[in-house]
Amino acid sequence: MLRAIPVTGVPVVGGGFFPVRRVYCVGRNYLDHIREMGEADERDPPFFFQKPRDSVVPDGSRVPYPPFTDDFQFEVELVIAIGRAGRNIDAEEALEYIWGYAVGIDLTRRDRQREARDLKLPWEAGKSFDASAPCGAIAPARDARHFSGCAITLSVNGIEKQRGDIGQMIWTVPEIVAQLSQQMKLEPGDLIYTGTPAGVGPIVPGDVIDARIEGLPSLGITITSPEPY
Ligand code: MN
């Protein structure tokens, strides 16, 4: 028998869950990461891709090393949680649509992503797989305390691999919300992963990953052996 598909919910600081509708990601948003990836034009506008809703997994998750890759990598990112519906939102009003923020990791099959780029194929194989969107607890954006300049870091087994500042983003949080809302109607429950700073790299089973953004709950995951397919 078919069963109802459960709603993916991300824990909220202080209790309760944020029900996830869609998961969007910004393709490139920090100059130093664009340079380490050898991308051609640093002034290109950002582009968006999606991950499946059920690829979101919470803090403390054990994430099996995925199939179909030999180069599994981390990308720490600020995640925006949308709380209000809107199209063609002005950047000046974009903060009113944000319900909260979290630390996220855009897990990536880097080999598949590079192939997609080189062969001009879609990005799904590199980005949109099971458990590819770990997301920490969401902190409600109370008191208009929005993020515009604070440390974003990721360590593997206690060794720091990524360190950046939210202020280094090419496109700011309000600009990202405004741009995405020109392409898609945003709805409550949408998450937007906003891109990663430099320092991305490979991970293997047994690795313990700790992702942090100043002022938000940290996000920890452990990579485990591949599941049998
Ligand atoms: Mn990313």
Coordinates of C-alpha atoms and ligand atoms in Angstrom, one line a residue:
M1 CA 0.0 0.0 0.0
L2 CA 1.1 3.6 -0.7
R3 CA 1.7 5.6 2.4
A4 CA 1.5 9.4 3.0
I5 CA 4.9 11.0 2.5
P6 CA 6.1 12.5 5.8
V7 CA 6.8 16.2 5.9
T8 CA 10.4 17.0 6.4
G9 CA 10.7 19.2 9.5
V10 CA 13.8 21.1 10.8
P11 CA 13.9 21.6 14.6
V12 CA 13.5 25.2 15.7
V13 CA 15.4 26.8 18.5
G14 CA 13.1 26.9 21.5
G15 CA 10.9 24.0 20.3
G16 CA 8.8 22.8 17.4
F17 CA 9.6 22.2 13.7
F18 CA 9.9 24.2 10.6
P19 CA 8.1 22.2 7.8
V20 CA 10.2 22.3 4.6
R21 CA 8.5 23.0 1.3
R22 CA 11.4 23.4 -1.1
V23 CA 15.2 23.6 -0.9
Y24 CA 17.0 26.1 -3.1
C25 CA 20.7 26.7 -3.3
V26 CA 22.8 29.5 -4.8
G27 CA 25.4 28.2 -7.2
R28 CA 28.2 30.6 -6.5
N29 CA 28.3 33.4 -4.0
Y30 CA 31.9 33.9 -2.6
L31 CA 34.7 35.1 -4.8
D32 CA 37.4 32.9 -3.1
H33 CA 35.3 29.8 -3.8
I34 CA 34.7 30.7 -7.4
R35 CA 38.4 31.1 -7.8
E36 CA 39.3 27.8 -6.2
M37 CA 36.8 26.1 -8.5
G38 CA 38.4 27.8 -11.6
E39 CA 35.1 29.4 -12.7
A40 CA 35.4 31.8 -15.6
D41 CA 33.4 34.9 -14.9
E42 CA 33.4 36.2 -11.3
R43 CA 30.7 38.8 -12.2
D44 CA 28.1 36.4 -13.4
P45 CA 24.8 36.8 -11.6
P46 CA 24.0 34.0 -9.1
F47 CA 22.0 31.0 -10.3
F48 CA 19.8 28.7 -8.3
F49 CA 19.4 24.9 -8.2
Q50 CA 17.2 22.7 -6.0
K51 CA 17.7 19.7 -3.7
P52 CA 14.9 17.3 -2.9
R53 CA 13.0 18.3 0.3
D54 CA 13.7 14.9 1.9
S55 CA 17.5 15.4 1.4
V56 CA 17.3 17.7 4.4
V57 CA 18.7 15.9 7.5
P58 CA 19.1 17.4 11.0
D59 CA 22.0 18.1 13.4
G60 CA 23.6 15.0 14.7
S61 CA 22.8 12.9 11.5
R62 CA 24.9 10.0 10.4
V63 CA 25.2 10.5 6.6
P64 CA 26.3 7.4 4.6
Y65 CA 29.0 8.0 2.0
P66 CA 26.8 8.3 -1.2
P67 CA 27.0 6.1 -4.2
F68 CA 28.1 7.4 -7.7
T69 CA 31.1 9.4 -6.5
D70 CA 34.7 9.2 -5.6
D71 CA 35.0 12.8 -4.5
F72 CA 32.4 13.6 -1.8
Q73 CA 32.8 17.1 -0.4
F74 CA 31.4 19.6 2.1
E75 CA 30.3 23.2 1.7
V76 CA 29.3 25.2 4.8
E77 CA 26.5 27.7 4.0
L78 CA 24.1 30.2 5.7
V79 CA 20.5 28.9 5.2
I80 CA 17.6 31.3 5.0
A81 CA 14.2 30.0 6.1
I82 CA 11.3 31.7 4.3
G83 CA 8.1 32.5 6.3
R84 CA 5.9 34.5 4.0
A85 CA 4.8 34.1 0.4
G86 CA 6.0 36.5 -2.2
R87 CA 6.9 37.2 -5.9
N88 CA 9.1 39.9 -7.2
I89 CA 10.2 41.0 -3.7
D90 CA 12.1 44.2 -3.4
A91 CA 15.5 43.7 -1.8
E92 CA 14.6 46.6 0.6
E93 CA 11.6 44.5 1.9
A94 CA 13.2 41.1 1.6
L95 CA 14.0 40.7 5.3
E96 CA 10.3 40.8 6.1
Y97 CA 9.9 37.5 4.3
I98 CA 12.6 35.7 6.3
W99 CA 11.4 33.5 9.2
G100 CA 14.8 32.4 10.4
Y101 CA 18.3 31.2 9.8
A102 CA 20.4 28.1 10.2
V103 CA 23.8 26.6 9.4
G104 CA 23.7 24.2 6.5
I105 CA 26.0 22.0 4.6
D106 CA 25.6 21.6 0.8
L107 CA 27.0 18.1 0.4
T108 CA 28.4 17.6 -3.1
R109 CA 29.6 14.9 -5.4
R110 CA 32.4 17.1 -6.8
D111 CA 33.4 14.8 -9.6
R112 CA 29.8 14.7 -10.9
Q113 CA 29.5 18.5 -10.5
R114 CA 32.6 19.1 -12.5
E115 CA 31.4 16.7 -15.2
A116 CA 28.1 18.6 -15.3
R117 CA 29.9 21.9 -15.7
D118 CA 32.3 20.6 -18.4
L119 CA 29.7 18.7 -20.4
K120 CA 26.9 21.3 -19.8
L121 CA 24.7 18.7 -18.1
P122 CA 22.1 19.4 -15.3
W123 CA 23.5 19.6 -11.7
E124 CA 21.3 16.9 -10.1
A125 CA 23.9 14.2 -10.1
G126 CA 26.4 16.4 -8.3
K127 CA 24.0 18.1 -5.8
S128 CA 20.6 16.5 -5.4
F129 CA 21.0 13.2 -3.7
D130 CA 19.9 11.5 -0.5
A131 CA 20.9 13.3 2.7
S132 CA 22.7 16.0 0.7
A133 CA 21.3 18.9 2.7
P134 CA 22.1 18.8 6.4
C135 CA 20.5 21.7 8.2
G136 CA 21.0 22.8 11.8
A137 CA 18.3 24.0 14.1
I138 CA 16.6 27.2 12.8
A139 CA 16.9 30.3 14.8
P140 CA 13.8 32.6 14.4
A141 CA 14.8 36.0 13.0
R142 CA 13.4 37.9 15.9
D143 CA 14.1 41.6 16.5
A144 CA 15.2 42.0 12.9
R145 CA 18.5 40.6 13.9
H146 CA 19.6 39.6 10.5
F147 CA 23.0 38.4 9.4
S148 CA 25.4 40.7 7.6
G149 CA 28.9 40.0 8.7
C150 CA 30.0 37.2 11.0
A151 CA 32.2 34.2 10.9
I152 CA 31.3 31.0 9.0
T153 CA 33.5 28.0 9.6
L154 CA 33.7 24.3 9.0
S155 CA 36.1 21.7 10.6
V156 CA 36.7 18.1 9.8
N157 CA 37.9 15.9 12.7
G158 CA 38.7 19.1 14.7
I159 CA 40.8 20.6 11.9
E160 CA 39.5 23.8 10.4
K161 CA 38.9 23.6 6.6
Q162 CA 36.7 26.6 5.8
R163 CA 36.7 30.1 7.3
G164 CA 34.9 33.0 5.8
D165 CA 32.6 35.8 6.7
I166 CA 29.0 36.2 5.8
G167 CA 30.0 39.8 4.7
Q168 CA 32.0 38.3 1.9
M169 CA 28.9 37.1 0.0
I170 CA 28.8 38.6 -3.5
W171 CA 25.0 38.7 -3.3
T172 CA 23.6 39.7 0.1
V173 CA 20.8 37.9 1.9
P174 CA 18.1 40.4 0.8
E175 CA 19.4 40.4 -2.8
I176 CA 19.2 36.5 -2.9
V177 CA 15.6 36.6 -1.7
A178 CA 14.8 39.3 -4.2
Q179 CA 16.5 37.5 -7.1
L180 CA 15.0 34.1 -6.4
S181 CA 11.5 35.6 -6.1
Q182 CA 11.8 36.8 -9.7
Q183 CA 12.0 33.2 -10.8
M184 CA 9.8 31.3 -8.3
K185 CA 7.0 32.3 -6.0
L186 CA 8.5 31.9 -2.5
E187 CA 6.3 30.2 0.0
P188 CA 6.6 29.6 3.8
G189 CA 8.7 26.5 4.3
D190 CA 11.3 27.3 1.6
L191 CA 14.9 27.0 2.5
I192 CA 17.7 28.8 0.6
Y193 CA 21.3 27.7 0.9
T194 CA 23.3 30.8 0.2
G195 CA 26.7 29.6 -1.1
T196 CA 30.0 28.7 0.4
P197 CA 33.4 30.3 1.1
A198 CA 36.8 28.8 0.0
G199 CA 38.3 25.7 1.5
V200 CA 35.9 23.0 0.3
G201 CA 37.4 19.5 0.2
P202 CA 36.8 15.7 0.3
I203 CA 35.4 13.7 3.2
V204 CA 35.4 9.9 3.9
P205 CA 33.6 7.5 6.2
G206 CA 34.4 8.2 9.8
D207 CA 34.9 11.9 9.3
V208 CA 33.2 14.1 11.9
I209 CA 32.1 17.5 10.5
D210 CA 31.4 20.6 12.6
A211 CA 29.8 23.6 10.9
R212 CA 29.3 27.0 12.6
I213 CA 28.1 30.5 12.0
E214 CA 28.4 33.1 14.7
G215 CA 25.1 33.4 16.6
L216 CA 23.5 30.2 15.3
P217 CA 23.3 26.7 16.6
S218 CA 26.1 24.6 15.3
L219 CA 25.6 21.7 12.9
G220 CA 27.4 18.4 13.3
I221 CA 27.3 15.3 11.1
T222 CA 29.2 12.1 10.9
I223 CA 30.0 10.3 7.5
T224 CA 29.4 6.6 7.7
S225 CA 30.2 3.6 5.4
P226 CA 28.2 3.4 2.2
E227 CA 24.9 1.7 2.4
P228 CA 24.4 -1.4 0.3
Y229 CA 22.8 -0.7 -3.0
Ligands
MN1 MN 27.0 25.3 -2.3

